[in-house]
Short mmCIF file of C-alpha atoms in Angstrom, two decimals:
data_model
loop_
_atom_site.label_atom_id
_atom_site.label_comp_id
_atom_site.label_asym_id
_atom_site.label_seq_id
_atom_site.Cartn_x
_atom_site.Cartn_y
_atom_site.Cartn_z
CA TYR A 1 0.00 -0.58 -0.15
CA THR A 2 1.17 2.95 -0.44
CA LEU A 3 -0.11 6.34 1.98
CA ALA A 4 0.75 9.33 0.21
CA PRO A 5 -0.44 13.69 0.24
CA ASN A 6 -2.76 13.84 -2.63
CA ARG A 7 -1.96 15.40 -5.54
CA GLY A 8 -4.48 14.84 -7.86
CA ASP A 9 -7.00 17.26 -7.59
CA THR A 10 -5.82 18.93 -4.69
CA THR A 11 -3.13 20.72 -2.87
CA ASP A 12 -4.65 21.15 0.68
CA PRO A 13 -2.40 19.93 3.46
CA TYR A 14 -4.58 17.97 4.56
CA GLN A 15 -5.48 15.27 2.37
CA LEU A 16 -3.86 12.41 1.99
CA ARG A 17 -4.08 9.78 -0.74
CA HIS A 18 -4.07 5.85 0.40
CA GLU A 19 -3.27 3.12 -1.70
CA THR A 20 -3.44 -1.20 -1.40
CA THR A 21 -2.75 -3.33 -4.43
CA PHE A 22 -3.92 -6.56 -4.24
CA ARG A 23 -2.34 -9.21 -6.83
CA ASN A 24 -2.49 -13.07 -7.28
CA LEU A 25 0.19 -14.61 -7.99
CA SER A 26 -1.55 -18.20 -8.55
CA ASP A 27 -2.68 -19.15 -11.94
CA GLN A 28 -6.22 -19.62 -9.53
CA THR A 29 -9.19 -17.59 -9.10
CA ALA A 30 -8.76 -15.91 -5.48
CA VAL A 31 -12.13 -14.72 -3.19
CA LEU A 32 -10.67 -12.29 -1.30
CA PRO A 33 -12.43 -11.74 2.90
CA ARG A 34 -13.27 -8.38 2.88
CA VAL A 35 -11.16 -5.82 3.73
CA ALA A 36 -11.03 -3.65 7.18
CA LEU A 37 -9.61 0.14 6.96
CA SER A 38 -8.78 2.06 10.12
CA ILE A 39 -10.46 5.78 9.93
CA GLY A 40 -8.75 6.60 13.44
CA THR A 41 -9.39 7.20 16.65
CA ALA A 42 -10.98 10.20 18.29
CA ALA A 43 -9.78 11.51 21.56
CA PRO A 44 -11.16 14.28 23.93
CA THR A 45 -10.12 17.46 23.15
CA SER A 46 -9.23 18.35 26.86
CA GLU A 47 -9.80 17.40 30.47
CA ARG A 48 -12.97 19.48 30.29
CA ASP A 49 -15.00 17.90 26.92
CA PRO A 50 -17.27 16.64 28.02
CA GLY A 51 -17.11 14.20 24.83
CA ASP A 52 -20.52 14.53 23.96
CA GLN A 53 -18.50 15.44 19.87
CA LEU A 54 -17.03 11.92 19.72
CA THR A 55 -18.81 10.71 16.97
CA SER A 56 -18.08 8.43 14.01
CA GLY A 57 -20.59 8.79 11.12
CA TYR A 58 -20.97 8.23 7.36
CA SER A 59 -22.89 9.03 4.04
CA THR A 60 -24.78 6.94 2.13
CA GLY A 61 -24.90 9.93 -0.98
CA LYS A 62 -28.25 11.24 -0.09
CA ASP A 63 -28.45 10.91 4.46
CA GLN A 64 -25.42 11.35 6.54
CA ALA A 65 -25.92 9.23 9.96
CA PHE A 66 -23.66 9.53 13.01
CA ASN A 67 -22.67 7.71 15.61
CA ALA A 68 -22.66 9.13 19.14
CA ARG A 69 -19.63 7.47 22.23
CA ALA A 70 -22.91 7.55 24.32
CA ARG A 71 -24.25 5.22 22.14
CA LEU A 72 -21.94 2.92 22.86
CA GLN A 73 -22.05 3.34 26.73
CA GLN A 74 -24.27 2.40 29.34
CA SER A 75 -26.82 4.61 30.44
CA SER A 76 -29.69 4.36 32.73
CA GLY A 77 -31.55 6.61 31.17
CA PHE A 78 -33.70 9.97 32.18
CA LEU A 79 -36.10 7.76 35.04
CA GLY A 80 -35.59 4.37 33.04
CA MET A 81 -36.52 5.62 29.49
CA GLY A 82 -34.50 5.50 27.31
CA ALA A 83 -31.54 2.98 29.22
CA SER A 84 -29.21 0.92 27.43
CA GLU A 85 -26.81 -1.90 28.31
CA GLN A 86 -22.98 -1.31 27.16
CA LYS A 87 -22.69 -2.20 23.22
CA ALA A 88 -19.31 -3.77 22.07
CA PHE A 89 -19.78 -1.90 18.69
CA ILE A 90 -22.29 -0.45 16.56
CA ALA A 91 -22.15 -1.63 12.48
CA ASN A 92 -23.29 0.31 9.62
CA ALA A 93 -23.59 -0.92 6.74
CA GLY A 94 -23.15 0.43 3.00
CA PRO A 95 -22.59 0.95 0.51
CA LEU A 96 -21.10 4.43 1.81
CA THR A 97 -19.48 7.03 -0.31
CA TRP A 98 -17.50 8.56 3.18
CA ALA A 99 -16.97 7.36 6.47
CA THR A 100 -15.62 9.50 9.75
CA ILE A 101 -14.67 9.78 13.12
CA GLY A 102 -13.86 13.18 14.55
CA ASN A 103 -13.75 15.26 18.27
CA GLN A 104 -15.25 18.88 18.90
CA PHE A 105 -12.53 20.36 16.56
CA PHE A 106 -10.67 17.50 14.79
CA THR A 107 -11.83 14.95 11.56
CA THR A 108 -11.02 12.26 9.63
CA ILE A 109 -12.93 12.08 6.56
CA LEU A 110 -11.97 8.98 4.23
CA THR A 111 -13.49 9.29 1.13
CA PRO A 112 -13.25 6.29 -0.98
CA ASP A 113 -13.05 5.15 -4.59
CA ASP A 114 -15.45 3.35 -4.73
CA PRO A 115 -18.81 2.75 -1.64
CA ALA A 116 -17.59 1.36 1.43
CA ALA A 117 -19.58 -1.47 2.12
CA GLY A 118 -19.75 -0.88 6.55
CA LEU A 119 -18.36 1.03 8.97
CA VAL A 120 -17.95 -0.71 11.90
CA THR A 121 -17.62 2.01 15.41
CA ARG A 122 -15.69 1.24 18.80
CA ARG A 123 -15.36 2.40 21.68
CA VAL A 124 -11.65 2.46 23.09
CA LYS A 125 -10.09 3.22 26.71
CA LEU A 126 -7.47 5.92 26.03
CA LEU A 127 -6.46 6.49 29.49
CA PRO A 128 -5.37 3.46 31.80
CA MET A 129 -5.05 5.38 34.73
CA LEU A 130 -8.63 6.72 34.74
CA PRO A 131 -11.27 3.60 36.60
CA ASP A 132 -13.27 1.45 34.13
CA GLU A 133 -16.99 3.20 34.97
CA ASP A 134 -15.40 7.32 34.44
CA HIS A 135 -16.79 7.43 30.21
CA ASN A 136 -13.93 10.71 30.31
CA ALA A 137 -11.51 7.53 30.17
CA TYR A 138 -12.54 6.43 26.66
CA GLY A 139 -12.46 7.22 23.16
CA LEU A 140 -14.37 6.22 20.12
CA THR A 141 -12.19 4.17 17.00
CA ALA A 142 -13.79 3.32 13.57
CA THR A 143 -13.11 1.09 10.50
CA ALA A 144 -14.09 1.06 7.46
CA GLN A 145 -15.29 -2.32 5.29
CA PHE A 146 -14.45 -2.98 2.05
CA ASP A 147 -15.26 -6.07 -0.30
CA VAL A 148 -12.66 -6.72 -3.09
CA LYS A 149 -13.95 -8.30 -6.25
CA PRO A 150 -12.63 -12.20 -7.00
CA LEU A 151 -8.80 -11.52 -8.77
CA ALA A 152 -8.08 -13.66 -11.79
CA GLY A 153 -5.16 -15.76 -12.38
CA HIS A 154 -2.35 -13.67 -11.97
CA GLY A 155 -4.47 -10.52 -11.67
CA GLU A 156 -4.93 -7.18 -9.04
CA THR A 157 -6.64 -4.38 -8.37
CA LYS A 158 -6.24 -0.86 -5.74
CA LEU A 159 -8.47 0.10 -2.98
CA ALA A 160 -8.66 3.86 -3.27
CA THR A 161 -9.25 6.40 -1.04
CA ASN A 162 -8.73 10.03 -0.19
CA PHE A 163 -8.35 11.03 3.66
CA TYR A 164 -8.66 14.38 5.31
CA VAL A 165 -7.61 14.21 8.66
CA GLY A 166 -7.03 18.10 10.02
CA PRO A 167 -9.06 20.74 11.56
CA LYS A 168 -12.90 21.35 10.84
CA GLU A 169 -12.92 24.07 9.25
CA TYR A 170 -16.22 24.52 7.54
CA SER A 171 -14.77 26.76 5.09
CA ARG A 172 -12.31 24.15 3.95
CA LEU A 173 -14.96 21.70 3.17
CA ALA A 174 -17.25 23.17 2.24
CA ASN A 175 -15.45 23.95 -1.45
CA SER A 176 -17.08 22.01 -3.36
CA ALA A 177 -14.29 22.02 -5.57
CA VAL A 178 -11.96 19.35 -3.07
CA PHE A 179 -15.04 17.74 -1.19
CA LYS A 180 -17.62 16.99 -3.65
CA THR A 181 -19.98 14.76 -1.53
CA ASP A 182 -21.35 16.69 0.93
CA GLN A 183 -18.12 15.80 3.84
CA ASP A 184 -19.34 19.28 4.73
CA LYS A 185 -21.94 17.73 6.60
CA VAL A 186 -19.32 16.42 8.96
CA MET A 187 -19.71 19.83 11.10
CA GLN A 188 -23.40 18.38 12.23
CA TYR A 189 -25.14 21.65 12.18
CA GLY A 190 -28.34 19.92 11.70
CA PHE A 191 -31.86 21.36 11.30
CA PHE A 192 -30.50 24.95 11.45
CA LYS A 193 -27.28 24.69 8.95
CA PHE A 194 -28.22 27.61 6.91
CA PHE A 195 -27.71 29.83 10.01
CA SER A 196 -24.97 28.34 11.26
CA ALA A 197 -23.15 28.08 7.59
CA LEU A 198 -24.16 31.74 7.37
CA LEU A 199 -22.80 33.02 10.48
CA VAL A 200 -19.36 30.74 10.03
CA THR A 201 -19.46 32.18 6.66
CA LEU A 202 -19.79 35.54 7.43
CA MET A 203 -17.59 35.66 10.45
CA THR A 204 -14.61 34.35 9.03
CA TRP A 205 -14.71 36.88 5.63
CA MET A 206 -14.91 39.28 9.41
CA HIS A 207 -11.63 37.54 10.28
CA GLY A 208 -10.61 38.88 6.72
CA ILE A 209 -10.81 42.30 6.93
CA VAL A 210 -10.38 42.31 11.17
CA PRO A 211 -8.00 39.39 12.19
CA ASN A 212 -9.63 38.76 15.56
CA TRP A 213 -11.98 36.25 15.76
CA GLY A 214 -13.13 38.55 18.59
CA VAL A 215 -13.89 41.49 16.72
CA ALA A 216 -15.07 39.20 13.98
CA ILE A 217 -17.97 38.29 15.95
CA ILE A 218 -19.06 41.29 16.93
CA LEU A 219 -18.91 42.96 13.72
CA SER A 220 -20.91 39.88 12.13
CA THR A 221 -23.78 40.45 14.83
CA LEU A 222 -23.79 44.17 14.09
CA SER A 223 -23.86 42.94 10.63
CA LEU A 224 -26.98 41.31 11.16
CA LYS A 225 -28.80 43.91 13.21
CA VAL A 226 -28.35 46.48 10.21
CA VAL A 227 -30.38 44.14 8.14
CA PHE A 228 -33.13 42.85 10.10
CA LEU A 229 -33.59 47.49 11.62
CA PRO A 230 -36.10 47.84 9.76
CA LEU A 231 -38.38 45.24 10.48
CA THR A 232 -37.06 45.70 14.39
CA ILE A 233 -38.76 49.16 14.13
CA LYS A 234 -41.98 47.41 12.86
CA ALA A 235 -41.91 45.01 15.32
CA THR A 236 -41.38 47.36 18.27
CA ARG A 237 -43.38 50.33 16.95
CA SER A 238 -46.25 47.21 17.27
CA MET A 239 -46.27 46.41 20.54
CA LYS A 240 -45.77 49.89 21.71
CA ARG A 241 -49.04 50.81 19.81
CA MET A 242 -50.12 47.47 21.84
CA ALA A 243 -49.42 48.89 24.66
CA LYS A 244 -51.54 52.01 24.26
CA LEU A 245 -54.37 49.71 24.01
CA GLN A 246 -53.63 47.77 27.47
CA PRO A 247 -56.55 49.97 29.07
CA LEU A 248 -59.09 49.26 26.12
CA MET A 249 -57.89 45.45 25.96
CA THR A 250 -58.74 45.72 29.93
CA ALA A 251 -62.24 46.80 29.41
CA ILE A 252 -63.44 44.40 26.87
CA ARG A 253 -62.22 41.34 28.94
CA GLU A 254 -64.16 42.77 32.07
CA LYS A 255 -67.01 43.69 29.89
CA TYR A 256 -67.40 39.78 28.47
CA LYS A 257 -65.44 38.40 30.81
CA ASP A 258 -68.58 35.36 30.86
CA ASN A 259 -68.97 35.11 27.45
CA PRO A 260 -65.22 34.27 25.32
CA ALA A 261 -66.43 34.92 22.04
CA LYS A 262 -67.28 38.13 22.09
CA GLN A 263 -64.14 38.84 23.95
CA GLN A 264 -62.71 37.32 21.07
CA SER A 265 -64.24 39.17 18.50
CA ALA A 266 -64.58 42.36 20.39
CA MET A 267 -60.45 42.42 20.23
CA MET A 268 -60.24 41.15 16.41
CA ASP A 269 -62.51 44.89 15.80
CA LEU A 270 -59.99 46.52 18.30
CA TYR A 271 -56.85 45.27 16.34
CA LYS A 272 -58.56 46.43 13.13
CA GLU A 273 -59.63 49.66 14.23
CA HIS A 274 -56.19 50.84 14.96
CA LYS A 275 -54.02 49.00 12.43
CA VAL A 276 -52.59 47.06 14.60
CA ASN A 277 -51.37 42.86 14.69
CA PRO A 278 -51.44 41.27 17.75
CA MET A 279 -48.25 38.86 16.47
CA GLY A 280 -46.36 41.58 15.35
CA GLY A 281 -44.00 42.24 18.60
CA CYS A 282 -43.04 39.01 18.55
CA ILE A 283 -41.12 39.01 15.43
CA PRO A 284 -37.94 41.39 17.52
CA MET A 285 -37.95 38.29 19.73
CA LEU A 286 -38.56 35.35 16.67
CA ILE A 287 -35.46 36.80 14.67
CA PRO A 288 -32.50 35.62 17.25
CA PHE A 289 -33.71 32.58 17.86
CA PRO A 290 -32.80 30.94 15.04
CA PHE A 291 -29.46 33.19 14.54
CA PHE A 292 -28.57 31.69 17.87
CA ILE A 293 -29.55 28.14 17.71
CA GLY A 294 -27.19 28.62 14.33
CA PHE A 295 -24.02 30.31 16.42
CA PHE A 296 -24.85 27.48 19.25
CA SER A 297 -24.77 24.40 16.89
CA MET A 298 -21.26 26.27 14.56
CA LEU A 299 -19.68 27.02 17.91
CA ARG A 300 -19.73 23.27 18.87
CA SER A 301 -17.53 22.70 16.25
CA THR A 302 -15.50 25.76 14.74
CA ALA A 303 -11.90 24.83 15.03
CA GLU A 304 -11.11 28.82 14.19
CA LEU A 305 -11.97 29.72 17.64
CA ARG A 306 -10.04 27.20 19.44
CA TYR A 307 -7.43 29.17 21.74
CA ALA A 308 -8.77 32.25 19.55
CA PRO A 309 -8.26 35.33 22.94
CA PHE A 310 -9.74 38.34 22.90
CA LEU A 311 -9.30 40.68 25.59
CA TRP A 312 -9.31 38.74 29.02
CA ALA A 313 -10.80 35.14 27.56
CA GLY A 314 -7.86 33.55 26.52
CA ASP A 315 -9.32 30.68 24.14
CA LEU A 316 -13.39 31.62 23.11
CA ALA A 317 -14.16 28.00 22.46
CA SER A 318 -14.18 28.45 26.79
CA THR A 319 -14.66 29.78 29.23
CA ASP A 320 -13.79 33.61 29.92
CA THR A 321 -12.58 32.74 33.52
CA VAL A 322 -11.07 35.53 35.52
CA GLY A 323 -10.59 33.80 38.82
CA HIS A 324 -12.67 32.21 41.62
CA VAL A 325 -14.23 33.10 44.92
CA LEU A 326 -15.04 30.33 47.38
CA GLY A 327 -14.47 27.48 44.67
CA ILE A 328 -16.95 29.29 42.38
CA SER A 329 -14.98 30.13 38.96
CA ILE A 330 -16.08 33.75 37.96
CA ASN A 331 -17.09 33.94 34.77
CA VAL A 332 -17.52 38.04 33.17
CA LEU A 333 -19.49 37.87 29.89
CA PRO A 334 -22.35 35.78 31.35
CA LEU A 335 -22.73 37.54 34.36
CA LEU A 336 -22.76 41.02 31.69
CA PHE A 337 -24.98 39.56 29.67
CA THR A 338 -27.51 38.65 32.82
CA LEU A 339 -27.32 42.69 33.31
CA LEU A 340 -27.90 44.01 30.26
CA THR A 341 -31.14 41.56 29.71
CA PHE A 342 -32.50 43.05 32.90
CA PHE A 343 -31.51 46.42 31.55
CA GLN A 344 -33.08 45.45 27.63
CA MET A 345 -36.47 44.75 28.86
CA ARG A 346 -37.07 47.68 31.18
CA LEU A 347 -36.74 49.87 27.84
CA THR A 348 -38.52 47.37 25.47
CA PRO A 349 -42.19 47.73 25.38
CA THR A 350 -44.58 44.67 27.00
CA PRO A 351 -48.01 44.75 25.33
CA ASN A 352 -48.93 41.75 27.82
CA ALA A 353 -50.50 43.15 31.02
CA ASP A 354 -50.94 39.53 32.58
CA PRO A 355 -48.65 40.16 35.83
CA THR A 356 -47.76 36.24 35.81
CA GLN A 357 -46.79 36.29 32.20
CA ALA A 358 -45.02 39.37 33.48
CA LYS A 359 -42.92 38.16 36.62
CA MET A 360 -41.84 34.93 34.62
CA MET A 361 -40.53 37.52 32.21
CA GLN A 362 -38.52 38.88 34.60
CA PHE A 363 -36.68 35.60 35.77
CA MET A 364 -35.60 34.73 31.40
CA PRO A 365 -31.96 36.76 32.93
CA LEU A 366 -31.15 34.40 35.84
CA MET A 367 -32.15 31.87 33.15
CA PHE A 368 -29.85 32.70 30.55
CA LEU A 369 -26.85 33.40 33.27
CA PHE A 370 -28.07 29.46 34.46
CA ILE A 371 -27.80 28.39 30.56
CA TYR A 372 -24.66 30.54 29.87
CA TYR A 373 -22.08 30.24 32.38
CA SER A 374 -20.57 26.68 31.60
CA MET A 375 -21.17 27.84 28.05
CA PRO A 376 -17.79 29.37 25.70
CA ALA A 377 -16.99 32.56 25.77
CA ALA A 378 -18.25 33.45 21.82
CA LEU A 379 -21.14 32.77 22.36
CA SER A 380 -21.59 34.83 25.35
CA LEU A 381 -19.53 37.64 23.44
CA TYR A 382 -21.62 37.24 20.77
CA SER A 383 -25.25 37.22 22.74
CA THR A 384 -23.13 40.74 24.93
CA ALA A 385 -22.56 42.30 21.72
CA ASN A 386 -26.12 41.67 20.60
CA ALA A 387 -27.55 43.04 23.90
CA ILE A 388 -26.02 46.41 23.61
CA PHE A 389 -26.85 46.96 19.60
CA THR A 390 -30.34 46.44 20.38
CA ILE A 391 -30.08 49.10 24.01
CA ALA A 392 -28.64 51.50 21.34
CA GLN A 393 -31.28 50.38 18.61
CA GLN A 394 -33.95 50.88 21.56
CA LEU A 395 -33.14 53.94 22.32
CA ILE A 396 -33.01 55.11 19.47
CA ILE A 397 -36.86 53.88 18.16
CA ASN A 398 -37.90 55.21 21.46
CA ARG A 399 -37.32 58.72 20.53
CA LEU A 400 -38.65 58.08 17.10
CA LYS A 401 -41.98 59.57 16.54
CA GLU A 402 -45.22 57.69 16.61
CA PRO A 403 -47.82 58.22 14.06
CA GLU A 404 -51.21 59.58 15.36
CA ASP A 405 -53.85 57.19 16.47
CA THR A 406 -56.85 57.22 14.45
CA LEU A 407 -59.35 56.91 17.22
CA PRO A 408 -59.13 58.44 20.75
CA ALA A 409 -57.56 56.61 23.44
CA THR A 410 -61.24 56.03 24.78
CA ALA A 411 -62.58 54.17 21.84
CA GLY A 412 -63.54 51.28 21.08
CA PRO A 413 -64.45 49.02 17.99
CA GLY A 414 -66.44 51.10 15.14
CA GLY A 415 -65.48 54.16 17.30
CA LYS A 416 -67.93 53.47 20.48
CA PRO A 417 -66.63 54.08 23.98
CA ILE A 418 -66.15 51.42 25.83
CA LYS A 419 -67.08 52.16 30.29
CA ASN A 420 -64.56 51.19 31.56
CA VAL A 421 -64.78 49.26 34.92
CA THR A 422 -61.46 48.60 35.89
CA PRO A 423 -61.16 49.41 39.30
CA LYS A 424 -59.38 52.54 40.60
CA ASN A 425 -56.16 52.49 42.60
CA LYS A 426 -57.30 53.57 46.52
#
C-alpha cells in the first residue's frame, strides 16, 4: 500500500491519498475476504471536553448519520426511559460514499473511489489511569469495510481512497471543488444549518478584515442588526401601539368576561380599527432565535475559535474565567450579558399586561445566566454584543415620533366608547 499527499485534484495540506494493491500470484481465481481499513481514533480535546462531539459517521450519498460515543456506553436513561446496555460495537451497512470519525474540533474523512461496504465503530479506552466506569477514559475508533472483487489468476486490483485528516473548518470542507460529496456535513449543524453556515461564513469574512475572532464576532452581530433594523422598527412600533391599547383591552375583558367568543371578536375589531397586529411584537424575539441556535451549533465544532483570544478571554471556545471565589469560577461575559438583559427588558415595551407572565419574564435573565455560565465565551460574546446593539437601537427607536392614532384613546371598536370598569387604584 502507499500513503502520500494527495496531489491529484487538490493541494490541501490535510489531504492524503491511500492506495492498496491486491495481486493474485497463483493461476486460480482468488476470493478475498472483506477488507478492513482503519479510519482512526478520536479522543476528547481536553479534560473539560464532555465528549459529546466524539462521533463516527457516514454518508450514503443522500443521507448522513452519526454515532455518538454515548450510544456505546451503558446508560440508565431518564427515570428508566431510554436505558441501554453497553455495546461492543455499532455496525452500519453500506454502500457508503464517505466515512468519518472525529471530536469537537478535528476530523478524519475517508472518501473511497468505490463505495465502502460498511462502517464499524468501537469504544476504546485511551486513559488507563482512569477507572473503567469513567466515560472520560474512552475515545472512539472506526473501521471502514470493503468487499474486493474476486481476482483472476495473476490479476490485480486497487483499493483507493482519499483521506482528510485535519480541523473542522467549514470554509475548507464546503469547498465543492475538493469535497464533492457533501463532506461539510461532518460539522453536524443540523436543522439550523443555513444559519450556522451563514454565520461562520460571515464571521470568517470579517476575520479577513480584522485579524481577531472576537472582533469578527462583534462585527458579524452588528451586520445582522443592521439587516433586520427595518423589521425591528416596525415590530417595536407594533408593541408600543399594543401597550397603548391596554386600557381598552382590559375593559373588553371585563365587559365580556362571561362570553369568551364575544370577547375574542371585540378584541379582533379593536386590532382592526387601530391597525395593530397582535403578533407583530413577537418578531424581535423570534428573529434572534434561529441565529442563536445556529451560532451555538456552529460554535460546537468551529476549530478557528480554539485558543482564539479576546480581551481577558484567552480561548473563545472555552469559558472566560478570570478567577475563583469560594471555589466558584467568575465568568465575566455571562454576568455582563445578564445585567444587559435586565436593562433591555426595562426599555422594551411590553404589550402583555398579565402579571403572571410579567413575573416569569423577570426571571428570564437568570435563566440565561444559568445556561450561559458554562458555555464557551464566544457564545456569551455574541449575545452580549447583540444585547448592547439592541439597547442602543431601542433607545433610538423610542425617540422616533409615533404616528397618531385614528381613534381617541377611549374609543372602542367602531369608534364607540367603552366603559372602563377597571377598579380605580386606592
